[in-house]
Short mmCIF file of C-alpha atoms and ligand atoms in Angstrom, two decimals:
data_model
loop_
_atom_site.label_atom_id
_atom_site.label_comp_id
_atom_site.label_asym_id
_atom_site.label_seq_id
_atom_site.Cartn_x
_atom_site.Cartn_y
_atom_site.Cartn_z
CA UNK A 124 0.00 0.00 0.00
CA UNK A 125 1.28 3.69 -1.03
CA UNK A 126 2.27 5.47 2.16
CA UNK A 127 -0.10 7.88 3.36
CA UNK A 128 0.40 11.25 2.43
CA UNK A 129 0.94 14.73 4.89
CA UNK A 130 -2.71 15.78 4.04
CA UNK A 131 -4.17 11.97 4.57
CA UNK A 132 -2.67 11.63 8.09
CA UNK A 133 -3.69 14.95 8.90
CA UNK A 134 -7.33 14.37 8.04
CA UNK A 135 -7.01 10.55 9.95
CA UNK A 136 -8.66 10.42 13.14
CA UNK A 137 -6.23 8.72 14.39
CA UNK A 138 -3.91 11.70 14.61
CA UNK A 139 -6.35 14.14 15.75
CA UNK A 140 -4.75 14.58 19.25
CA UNK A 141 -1.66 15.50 17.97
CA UNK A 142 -1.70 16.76 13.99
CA UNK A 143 1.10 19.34 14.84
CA UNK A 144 4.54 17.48 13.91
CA UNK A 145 2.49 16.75 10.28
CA UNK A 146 1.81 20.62 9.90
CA UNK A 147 5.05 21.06 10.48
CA UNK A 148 5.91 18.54 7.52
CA UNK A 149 3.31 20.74 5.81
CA UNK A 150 4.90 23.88 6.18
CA UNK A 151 8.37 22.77 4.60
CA UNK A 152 6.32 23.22 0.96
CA UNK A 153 4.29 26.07 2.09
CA UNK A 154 1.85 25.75 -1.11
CA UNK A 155 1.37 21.80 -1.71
CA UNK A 156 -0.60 20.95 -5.13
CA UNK A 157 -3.04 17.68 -3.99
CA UNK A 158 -3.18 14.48 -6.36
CA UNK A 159 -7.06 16.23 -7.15
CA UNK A 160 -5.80 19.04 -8.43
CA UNK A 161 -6.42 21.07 -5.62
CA UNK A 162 -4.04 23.54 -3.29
CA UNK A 163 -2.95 23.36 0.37
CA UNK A 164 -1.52 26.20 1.61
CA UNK A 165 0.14 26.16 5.59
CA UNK A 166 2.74 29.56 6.57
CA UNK A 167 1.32 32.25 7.58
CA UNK A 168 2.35 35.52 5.10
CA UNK A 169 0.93 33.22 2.71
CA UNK A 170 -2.20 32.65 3.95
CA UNK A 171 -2.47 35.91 5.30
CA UNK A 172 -1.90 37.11 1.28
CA UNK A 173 -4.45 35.09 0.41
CA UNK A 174 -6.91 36.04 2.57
CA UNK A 175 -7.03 39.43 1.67
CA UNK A 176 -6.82 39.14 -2.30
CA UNK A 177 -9.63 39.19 -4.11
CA UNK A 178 -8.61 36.81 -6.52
CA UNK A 179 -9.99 34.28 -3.76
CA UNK A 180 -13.39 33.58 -3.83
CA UNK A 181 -15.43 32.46 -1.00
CA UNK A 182 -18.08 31.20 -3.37
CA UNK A 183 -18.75 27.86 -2.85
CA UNK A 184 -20.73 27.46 -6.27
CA UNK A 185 -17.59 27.92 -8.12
CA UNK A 186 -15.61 25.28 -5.76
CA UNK A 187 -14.47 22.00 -7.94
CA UNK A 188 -13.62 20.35 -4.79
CA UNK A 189 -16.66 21.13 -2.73
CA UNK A 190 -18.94 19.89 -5.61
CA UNK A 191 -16.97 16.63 -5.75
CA UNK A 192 -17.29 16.45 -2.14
CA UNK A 193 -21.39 17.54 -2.54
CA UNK A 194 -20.99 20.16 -0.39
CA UNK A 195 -22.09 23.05 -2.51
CA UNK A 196 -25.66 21.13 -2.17
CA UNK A 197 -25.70 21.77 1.77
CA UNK A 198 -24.12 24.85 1.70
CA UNK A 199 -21.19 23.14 4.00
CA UNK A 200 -18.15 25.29 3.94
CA UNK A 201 -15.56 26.47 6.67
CA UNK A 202 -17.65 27.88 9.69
CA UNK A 203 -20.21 24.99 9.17
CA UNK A 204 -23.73 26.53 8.13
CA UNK A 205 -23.60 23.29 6.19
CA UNK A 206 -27.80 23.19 6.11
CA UNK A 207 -28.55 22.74 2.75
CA UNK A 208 -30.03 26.54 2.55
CA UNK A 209 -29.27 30.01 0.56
CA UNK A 210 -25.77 30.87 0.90
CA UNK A 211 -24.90 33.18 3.69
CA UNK A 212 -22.58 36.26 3.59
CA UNK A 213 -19.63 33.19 4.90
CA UNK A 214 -19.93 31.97 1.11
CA UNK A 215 -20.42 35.14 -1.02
CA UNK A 216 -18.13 37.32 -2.35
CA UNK A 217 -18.16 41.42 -2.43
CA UNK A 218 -19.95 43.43 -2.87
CA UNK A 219 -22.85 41.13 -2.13
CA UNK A 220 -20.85 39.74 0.56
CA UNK A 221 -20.29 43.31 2.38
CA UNK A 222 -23.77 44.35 2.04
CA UNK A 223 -25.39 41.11 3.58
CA UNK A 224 -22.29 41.18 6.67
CA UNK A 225 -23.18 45.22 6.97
CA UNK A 226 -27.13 44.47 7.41
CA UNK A 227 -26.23 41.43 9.98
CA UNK A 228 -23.71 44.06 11.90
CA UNK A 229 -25.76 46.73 12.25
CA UNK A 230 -27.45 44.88 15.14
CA UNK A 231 -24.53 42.78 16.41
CA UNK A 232 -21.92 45.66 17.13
CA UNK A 233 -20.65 49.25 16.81
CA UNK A 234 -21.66 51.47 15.75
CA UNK A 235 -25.46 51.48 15.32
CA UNK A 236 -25.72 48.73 18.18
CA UNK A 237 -22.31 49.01 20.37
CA UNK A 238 -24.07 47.14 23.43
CA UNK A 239 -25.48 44.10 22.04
CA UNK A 240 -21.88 41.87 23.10
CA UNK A 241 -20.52 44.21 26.04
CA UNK A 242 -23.65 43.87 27.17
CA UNK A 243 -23.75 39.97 28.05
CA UNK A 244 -20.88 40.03 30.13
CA UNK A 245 -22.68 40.38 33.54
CA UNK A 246 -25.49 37.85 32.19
CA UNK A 247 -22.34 35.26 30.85
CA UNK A 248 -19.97 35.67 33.96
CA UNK A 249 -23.92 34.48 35.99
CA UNK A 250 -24.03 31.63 33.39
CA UNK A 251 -20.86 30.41 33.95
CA UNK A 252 -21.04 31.06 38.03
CA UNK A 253 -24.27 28.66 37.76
CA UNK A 254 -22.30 26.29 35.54
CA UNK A 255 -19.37 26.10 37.94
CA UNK A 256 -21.78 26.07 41.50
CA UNK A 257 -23.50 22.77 39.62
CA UNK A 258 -20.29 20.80 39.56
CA UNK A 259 -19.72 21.20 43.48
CA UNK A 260 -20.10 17.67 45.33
CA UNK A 261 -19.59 15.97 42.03
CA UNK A 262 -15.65 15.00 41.70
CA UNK A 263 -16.16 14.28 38.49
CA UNK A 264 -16.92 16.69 35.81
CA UNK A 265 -16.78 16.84 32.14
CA UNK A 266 -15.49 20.34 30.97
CA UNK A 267 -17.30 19.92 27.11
CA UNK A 268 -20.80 19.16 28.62
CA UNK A 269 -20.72 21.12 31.56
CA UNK A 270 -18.90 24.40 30.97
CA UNK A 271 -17.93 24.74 27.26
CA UNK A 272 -20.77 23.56 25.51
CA UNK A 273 -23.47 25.14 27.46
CA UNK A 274 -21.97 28.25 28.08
CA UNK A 275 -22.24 29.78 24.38
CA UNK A 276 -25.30 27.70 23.25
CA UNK A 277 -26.72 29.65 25.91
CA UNK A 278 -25.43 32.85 24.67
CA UNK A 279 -25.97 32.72 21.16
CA UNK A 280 -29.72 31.70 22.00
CA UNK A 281 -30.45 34.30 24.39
CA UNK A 282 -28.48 37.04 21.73
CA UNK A 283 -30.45 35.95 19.02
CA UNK A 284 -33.75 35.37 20.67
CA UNK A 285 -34.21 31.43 20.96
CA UNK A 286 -36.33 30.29 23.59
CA UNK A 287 -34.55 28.01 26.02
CA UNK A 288 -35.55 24.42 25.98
CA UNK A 289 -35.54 24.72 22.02
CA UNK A 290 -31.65 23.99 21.89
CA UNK A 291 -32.51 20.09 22.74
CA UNK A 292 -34.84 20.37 19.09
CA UNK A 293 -32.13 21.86 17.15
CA UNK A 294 -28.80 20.30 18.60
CA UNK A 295 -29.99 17.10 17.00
CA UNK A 296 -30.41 18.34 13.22
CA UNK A 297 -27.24 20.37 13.66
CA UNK A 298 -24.99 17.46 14.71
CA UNK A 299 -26.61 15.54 11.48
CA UNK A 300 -26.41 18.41 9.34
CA UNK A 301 -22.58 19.27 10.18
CA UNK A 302 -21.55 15.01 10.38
CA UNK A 303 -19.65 14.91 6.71
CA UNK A 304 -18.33 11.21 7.29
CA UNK A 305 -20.18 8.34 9.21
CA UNK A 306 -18.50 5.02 7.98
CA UNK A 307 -21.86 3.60 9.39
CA UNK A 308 -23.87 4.80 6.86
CA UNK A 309 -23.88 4.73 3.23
CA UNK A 310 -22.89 7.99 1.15
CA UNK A 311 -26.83 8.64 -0.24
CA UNK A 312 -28.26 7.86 3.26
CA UNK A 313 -25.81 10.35 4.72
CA UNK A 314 -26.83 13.10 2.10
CA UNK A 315 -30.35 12.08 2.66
CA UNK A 316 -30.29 12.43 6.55
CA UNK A 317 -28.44 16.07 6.03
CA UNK A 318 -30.78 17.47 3.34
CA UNK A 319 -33.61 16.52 5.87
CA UNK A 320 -31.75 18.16 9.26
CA UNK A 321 -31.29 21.42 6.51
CA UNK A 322 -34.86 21.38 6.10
CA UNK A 323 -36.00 20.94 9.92
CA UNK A 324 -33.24 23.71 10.66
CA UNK A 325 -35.03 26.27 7.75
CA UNK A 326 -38.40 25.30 9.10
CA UNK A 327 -37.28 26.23 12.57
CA UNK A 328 -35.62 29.39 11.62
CA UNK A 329 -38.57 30.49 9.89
CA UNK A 330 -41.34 30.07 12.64
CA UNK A 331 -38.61 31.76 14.55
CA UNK A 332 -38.04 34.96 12.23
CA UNK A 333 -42.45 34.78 12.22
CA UNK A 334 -43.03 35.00 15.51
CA UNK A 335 -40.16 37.48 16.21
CA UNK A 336 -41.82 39.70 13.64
CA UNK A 337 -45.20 39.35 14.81
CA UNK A 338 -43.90 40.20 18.45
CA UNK A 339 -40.80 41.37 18.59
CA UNK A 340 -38.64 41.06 21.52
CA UNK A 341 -34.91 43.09 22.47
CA UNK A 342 -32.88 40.41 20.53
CA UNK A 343 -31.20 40.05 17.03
CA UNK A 344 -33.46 38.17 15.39
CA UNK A 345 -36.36 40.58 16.10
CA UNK A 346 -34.03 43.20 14.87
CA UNK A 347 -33.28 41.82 11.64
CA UNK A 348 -36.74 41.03 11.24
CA UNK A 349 -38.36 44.34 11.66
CA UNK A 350 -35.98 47.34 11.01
CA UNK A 351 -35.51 48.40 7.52
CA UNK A 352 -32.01 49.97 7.92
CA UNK A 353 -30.78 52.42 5.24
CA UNK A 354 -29.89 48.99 3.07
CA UNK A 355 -32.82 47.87 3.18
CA UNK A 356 -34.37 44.25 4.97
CA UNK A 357 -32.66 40.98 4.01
CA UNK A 358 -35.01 38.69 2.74
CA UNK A 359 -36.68 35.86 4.54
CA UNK A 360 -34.25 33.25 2.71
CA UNK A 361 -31.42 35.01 3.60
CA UNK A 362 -32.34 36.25 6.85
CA UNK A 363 -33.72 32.57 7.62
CA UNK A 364 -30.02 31.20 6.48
CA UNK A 365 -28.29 33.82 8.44
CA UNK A 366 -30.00 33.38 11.43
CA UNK A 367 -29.27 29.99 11.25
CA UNK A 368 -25.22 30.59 10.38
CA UNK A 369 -24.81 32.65 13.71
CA UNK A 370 -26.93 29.87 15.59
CA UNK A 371 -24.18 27.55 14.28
CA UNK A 372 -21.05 28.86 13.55
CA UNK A 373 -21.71 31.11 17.60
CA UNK A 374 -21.23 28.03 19.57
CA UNK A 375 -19.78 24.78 17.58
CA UNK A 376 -16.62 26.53 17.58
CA UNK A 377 -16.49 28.55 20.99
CA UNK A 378 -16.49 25.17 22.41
CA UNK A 379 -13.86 24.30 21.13
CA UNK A 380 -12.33 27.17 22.62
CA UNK A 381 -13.08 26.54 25.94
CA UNK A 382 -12.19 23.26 25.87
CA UNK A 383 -8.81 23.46 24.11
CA UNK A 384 -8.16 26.32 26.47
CA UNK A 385 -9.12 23.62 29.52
CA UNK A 386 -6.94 20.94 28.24
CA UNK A 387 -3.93 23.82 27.43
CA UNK A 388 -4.18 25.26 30.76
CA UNK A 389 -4.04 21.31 32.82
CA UNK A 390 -1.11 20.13 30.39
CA UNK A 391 0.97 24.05 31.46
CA UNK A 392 0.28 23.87 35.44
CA UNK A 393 2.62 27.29 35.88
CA UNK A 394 0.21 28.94 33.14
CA UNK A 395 -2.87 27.91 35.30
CA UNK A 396 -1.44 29.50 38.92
CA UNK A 397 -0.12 32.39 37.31
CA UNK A 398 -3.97 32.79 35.90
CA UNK A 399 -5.42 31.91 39.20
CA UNK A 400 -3.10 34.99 40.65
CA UNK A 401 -3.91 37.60 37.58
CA UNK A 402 -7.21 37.27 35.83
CA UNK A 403 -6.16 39.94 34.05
CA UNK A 404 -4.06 36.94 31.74
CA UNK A 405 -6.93 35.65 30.54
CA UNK A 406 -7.11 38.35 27.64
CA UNK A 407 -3.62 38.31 25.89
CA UNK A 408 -4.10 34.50 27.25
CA UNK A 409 -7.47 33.49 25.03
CA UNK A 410 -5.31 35.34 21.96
CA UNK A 411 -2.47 32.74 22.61
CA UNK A 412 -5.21 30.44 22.40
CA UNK A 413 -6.75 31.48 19.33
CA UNK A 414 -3.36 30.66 17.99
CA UNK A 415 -1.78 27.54 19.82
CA UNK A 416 -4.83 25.24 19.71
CA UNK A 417 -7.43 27.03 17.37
CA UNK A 418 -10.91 25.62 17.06
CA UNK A 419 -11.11 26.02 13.35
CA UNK A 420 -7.61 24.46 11.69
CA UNK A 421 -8.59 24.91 8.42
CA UNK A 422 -10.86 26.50 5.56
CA UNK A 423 -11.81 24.67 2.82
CA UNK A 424 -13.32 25.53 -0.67
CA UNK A 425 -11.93 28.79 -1.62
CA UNK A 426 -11.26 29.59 -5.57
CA UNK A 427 -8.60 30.94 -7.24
CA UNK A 428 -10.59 33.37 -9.76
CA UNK A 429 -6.85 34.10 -11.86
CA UNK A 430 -3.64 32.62 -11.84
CA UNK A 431 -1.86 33.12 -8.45
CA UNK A 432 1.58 34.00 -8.29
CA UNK A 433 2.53 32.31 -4.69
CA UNK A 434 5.55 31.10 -2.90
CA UNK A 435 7.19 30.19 -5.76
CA UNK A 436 3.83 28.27 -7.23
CA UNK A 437 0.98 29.02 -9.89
CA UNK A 438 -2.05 27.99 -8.48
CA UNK A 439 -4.02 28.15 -11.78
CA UNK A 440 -7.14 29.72 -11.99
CA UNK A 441 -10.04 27.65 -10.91
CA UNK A 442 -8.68 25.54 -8.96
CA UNK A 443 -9.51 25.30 -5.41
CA UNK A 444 -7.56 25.88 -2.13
CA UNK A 445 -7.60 25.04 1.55
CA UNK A 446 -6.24 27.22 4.12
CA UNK A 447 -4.58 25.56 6.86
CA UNK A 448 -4.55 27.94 9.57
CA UNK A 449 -3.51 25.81 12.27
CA UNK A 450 -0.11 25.55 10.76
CA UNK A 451 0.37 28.78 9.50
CA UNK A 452 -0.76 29.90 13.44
CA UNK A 453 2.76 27.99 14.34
CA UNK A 454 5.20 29.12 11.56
CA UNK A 455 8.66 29.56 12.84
CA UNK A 456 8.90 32.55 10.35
CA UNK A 457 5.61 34.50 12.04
CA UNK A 458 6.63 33.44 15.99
CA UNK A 459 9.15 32.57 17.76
CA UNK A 460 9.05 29.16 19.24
CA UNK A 461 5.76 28.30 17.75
CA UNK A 462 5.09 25.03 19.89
CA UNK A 463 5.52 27.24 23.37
CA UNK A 464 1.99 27.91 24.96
CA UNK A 465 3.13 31.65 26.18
CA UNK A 466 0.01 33.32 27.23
CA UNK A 467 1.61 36.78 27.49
CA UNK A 468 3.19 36.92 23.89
CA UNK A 469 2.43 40.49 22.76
CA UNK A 470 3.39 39.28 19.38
CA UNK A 471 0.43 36.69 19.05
CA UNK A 472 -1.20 38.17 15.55
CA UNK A 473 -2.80 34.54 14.34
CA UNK A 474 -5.34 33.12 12.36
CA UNK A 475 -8.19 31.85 14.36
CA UNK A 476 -10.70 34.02 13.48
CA UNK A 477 -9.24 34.29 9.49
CA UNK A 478 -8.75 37.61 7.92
CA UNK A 479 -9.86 40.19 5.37
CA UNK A 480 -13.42 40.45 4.39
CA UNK A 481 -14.30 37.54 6.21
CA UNK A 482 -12.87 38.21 9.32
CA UNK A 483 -14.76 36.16 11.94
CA UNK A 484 -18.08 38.11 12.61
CA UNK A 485 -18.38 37.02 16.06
CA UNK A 486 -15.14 37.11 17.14
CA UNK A 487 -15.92 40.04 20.45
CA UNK A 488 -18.48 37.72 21.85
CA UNK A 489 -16.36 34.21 21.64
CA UNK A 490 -13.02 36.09 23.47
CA UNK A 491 -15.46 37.33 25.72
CA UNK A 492 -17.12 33.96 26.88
CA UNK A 493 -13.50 32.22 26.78
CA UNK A 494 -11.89 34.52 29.15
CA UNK A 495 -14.96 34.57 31.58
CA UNK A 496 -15.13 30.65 31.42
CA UNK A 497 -11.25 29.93 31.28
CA UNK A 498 -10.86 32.51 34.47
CA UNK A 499 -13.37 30.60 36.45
CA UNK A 500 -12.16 27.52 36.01
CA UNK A 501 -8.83 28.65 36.56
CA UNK A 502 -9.94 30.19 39.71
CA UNK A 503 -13.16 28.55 41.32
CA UNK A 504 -11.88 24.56 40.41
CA UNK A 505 -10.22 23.06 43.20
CA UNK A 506 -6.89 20.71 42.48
CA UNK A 507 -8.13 20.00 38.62
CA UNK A 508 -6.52 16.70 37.14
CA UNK A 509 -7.03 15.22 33.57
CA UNK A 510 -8.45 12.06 33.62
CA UNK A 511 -7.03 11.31 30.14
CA UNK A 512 -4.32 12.82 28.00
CA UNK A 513 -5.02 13.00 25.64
CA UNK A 514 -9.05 13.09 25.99
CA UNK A 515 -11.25 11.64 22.92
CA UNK A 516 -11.42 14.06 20.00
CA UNK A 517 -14.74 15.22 17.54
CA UNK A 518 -13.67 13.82 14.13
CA UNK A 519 -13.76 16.70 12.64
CA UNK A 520 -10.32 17.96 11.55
CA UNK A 521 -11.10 21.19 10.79
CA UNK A 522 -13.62 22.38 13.77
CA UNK A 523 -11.25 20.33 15.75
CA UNK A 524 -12.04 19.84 19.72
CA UNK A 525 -12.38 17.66 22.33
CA UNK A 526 -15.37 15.54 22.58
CA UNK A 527 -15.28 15.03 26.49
CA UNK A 528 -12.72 16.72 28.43
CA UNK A 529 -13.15 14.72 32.39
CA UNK A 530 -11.64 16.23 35.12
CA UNK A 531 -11.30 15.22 38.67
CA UNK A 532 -11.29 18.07 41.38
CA UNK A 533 -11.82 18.34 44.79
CA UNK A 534 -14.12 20.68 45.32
CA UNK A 535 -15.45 24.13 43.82
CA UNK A 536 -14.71 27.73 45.37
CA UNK A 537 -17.14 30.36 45.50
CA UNK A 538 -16.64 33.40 43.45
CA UNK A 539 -14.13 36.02 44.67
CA UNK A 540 -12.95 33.16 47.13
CA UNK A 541 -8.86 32.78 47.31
CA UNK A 542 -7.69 29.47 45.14
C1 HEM B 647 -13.74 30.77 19.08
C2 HEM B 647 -14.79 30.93 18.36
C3 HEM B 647 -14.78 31.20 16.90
C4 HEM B 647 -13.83 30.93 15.96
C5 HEM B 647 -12.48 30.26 16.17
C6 HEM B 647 -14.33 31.39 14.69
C7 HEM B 647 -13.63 31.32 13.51
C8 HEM B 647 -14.04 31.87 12.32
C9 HEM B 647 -13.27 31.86 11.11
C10 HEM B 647 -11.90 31.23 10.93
C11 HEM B 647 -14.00 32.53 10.17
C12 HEM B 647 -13.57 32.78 8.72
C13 HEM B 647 -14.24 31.82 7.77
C14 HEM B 647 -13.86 32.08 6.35
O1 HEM B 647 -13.06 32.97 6.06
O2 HEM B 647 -14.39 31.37 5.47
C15 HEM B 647 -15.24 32.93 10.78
C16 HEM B 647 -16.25 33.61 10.15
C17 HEM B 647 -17.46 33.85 10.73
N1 HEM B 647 -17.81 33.66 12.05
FE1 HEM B 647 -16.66 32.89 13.48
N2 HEM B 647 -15.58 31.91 14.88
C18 HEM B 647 -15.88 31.84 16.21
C19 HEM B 647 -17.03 32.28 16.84
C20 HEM B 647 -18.07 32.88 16.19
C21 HEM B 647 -19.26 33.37 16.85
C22 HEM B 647 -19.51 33.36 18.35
C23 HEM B 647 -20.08 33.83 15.84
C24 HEM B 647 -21.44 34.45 15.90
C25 HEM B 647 -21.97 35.08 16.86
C26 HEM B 647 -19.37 33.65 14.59
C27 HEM B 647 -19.86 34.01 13.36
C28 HEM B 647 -19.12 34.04 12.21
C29 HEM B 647 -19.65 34.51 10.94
C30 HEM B 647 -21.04 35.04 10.69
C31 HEM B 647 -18.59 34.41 10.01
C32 HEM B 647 -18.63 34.79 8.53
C33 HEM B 647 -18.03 36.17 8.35
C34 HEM B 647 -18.01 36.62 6.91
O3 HEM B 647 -18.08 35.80 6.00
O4 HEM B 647 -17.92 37.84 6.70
N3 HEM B 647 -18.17 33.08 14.85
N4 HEM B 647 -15.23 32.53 12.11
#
């Protein structure tokens, strides 16, 4: 059998703890033409070039590789509104792309609504104090399910007007609706299952965006469904499919996040005191993050509109390009000593949240929830120990997380209390 290539063992499961040393291997041909036809490109100037040029397009109707892969049909692409729906701003280009991101901002953040994030912090530090007084008396606890998932699920909800108890409805068609490989299940059945979890998702969305309209409330969703705004209202499709990206892409990857953060801060004991001692860390700290162990390692599905001059390379136009920002995060050439965790680098520029026009949207709220969840657990969790290192992973290699993170401790602090 042919040895495996860099990109295969990256993309095995089986090296999900640990695909570091192979981005490494990556970065030695910084843009790597695939046996498809397609790019991979891993050190940072270059990604960061390609971010910004317009030559790139984020529209995943033009992809080759995502129609081979039959994602273009669910709308799939990096953030993961895959949902089978109209594309979002996430997979449009400008000037369609600005407009649609413009109408979405004006009631996310400054300067027509500077509140809506800065806002939450009182209501998410109570979230997470709730979160952390339930795991008292329990020894036990699993960071994903108790702390990182619910934390911004109930965030993005409450932000975008969701009623609680509806997560349990939707978490089910969104894990279906994001799965791209079960060996279980044969490749139809699997597009089958995610065309139907797209449609329960629209159908939800809508009766949302209705009754939000009919009576609307002081959240986003009854925003975007009522105000006009001098660009006009999006329509229902769009604001049905955009409603539904921020639902998504707010907490799959903020979990991730957390969690990483959680495991990063147990596996660097000094990091974790000199938290407990200065809070104040947490902020340059959830940046190092962002950058060291980054929820989203890479985006797929771009397109080379023109011939691209690059690293030595023509990536021809057409053909179509992942980003791996995971590696490019820990290029020697961008940071010095990449695979140090140093929480108080003030050169930490990364990639987590991408770049250029498609900058991540909701990058103020998900440093805000990190550094209010990471500083109470740093703080409030008495004598935390890993169960497992490493813990089970998600499959996904490119949201890439934990998929339980169980800790022992010995007890929980209240708020304010020494640690
Ligand atoms: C730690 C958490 C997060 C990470 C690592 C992350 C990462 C990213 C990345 C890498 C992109 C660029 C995708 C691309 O260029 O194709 C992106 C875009 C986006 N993110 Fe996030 N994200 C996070 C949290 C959030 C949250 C909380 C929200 C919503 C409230 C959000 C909404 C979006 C949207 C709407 C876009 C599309 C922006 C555009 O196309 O203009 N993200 N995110």
């Amino acid at each position: 059998m042919a040895q495996p290539t860099i990109w295969e063992q990256i993309l095995d499961t089986a090296n999900r703890a640990n695909p570091y040393p192979y981005y490494e291997e990556l970065r030695k041909t910084p843009v790597t033409r695939l046996p498809d036809g397609s790019y991979l490109v891993s050190t940072y100037a270059e990604i960061a070039a390609l971010l910004h040029d317009p030559r790139v397009s984020s529209d995943i109707t033009r992809n080759p590789a995502a129609a081979a892969a039959g994602a273009a049909a669910t709308g799939e692409d990096g953030d993961g509104d895959g949902a089978g729906m109209t594309p979002t701003f996430l997979s449009m280009d400008p000037p369609d792309h600005d407009k649609f991101r413009r109408i979405t901002m004006r009631h996310f953040g400054p300067p027509t609504t500077p509140g809506r994030v800065a806002g939450m912090e009182e209501r998410m530090a109570e979230i997470v104090t709730d979160l952390v007084d339930d795991m008292a008396d329990r020894g036990r606890i699993d960071v994903v399910d108790d702390l990182a998932y619910p934390l911004p699920v109930t965030v993005i909800c409450e932000l975008l007007g969701v009623p609680p108890g509806d997560e349990q409805r939707f978490r089910v068609w969104v894990d279906v609706a994001l799965q791209s490989t079960d060996p279980g299940l044969d490749p139809e059945t699997q597009q089958k299952k995610r065309v139907e979890a797209g449609k329960e998702l629209r159908a939800f969305m809508q009766e949302l965006v209705d009754t939000h309209r009919r009576a609307p409330g002081n959240d986003l969703l009854s925003a975007m469904a009522t105000d006009d705004g001098p660009e006009g209202r999006m329509p229902d499709e769009q604001l049905v499919s955009t409603g539904l990206l921020l639902l998504i892409a707010g907490h799959e990857t903020t979990v991730n996040l957390i969690s990483n953060g959680a495991l990063t801060l147990l596996r660097h004991p000094a990091e974790l005191q000199r938290l407990r001692d200065d809070p104040g860390l947490a902020i340059p700290m959830v940046e190092e993050l962002l950058r060291y162990e980054p929820p989203v390692h890479f985006i797929p599905f771009r397109t080379a509109l023109d011939d691209i001059e690059i690293a030595g390379t023509t990536i021809p136009a057409g053909a179509s390009l992942t980003l791996v920002l995971a590696a490019g995060n820990r290029d020697p050439a961008h940071v010095t000593d990449p695979g140090l965790f140093i929480p108080d680098r003030r050169n930490n520029q990364h990639l987590g949240f991408g770049g250029g026009v498609h900058l991540c949207f909701g990058a103020p709220l998900a440093r805000l929830e990190a550094q209010i969840a990471l500083t109470q657990f740093a703080t409030r969790l008495e004598n935390p120990r890993l169960v497992s290192d490493p813990p089970p992973y998600r499959p996904s290699p490119f949201l890439r997380g934990p998929s339980h993170l169980p800790i022992d401790i010995d007890g929980v602090l209240a708020p304010g209390q020494e640690n």
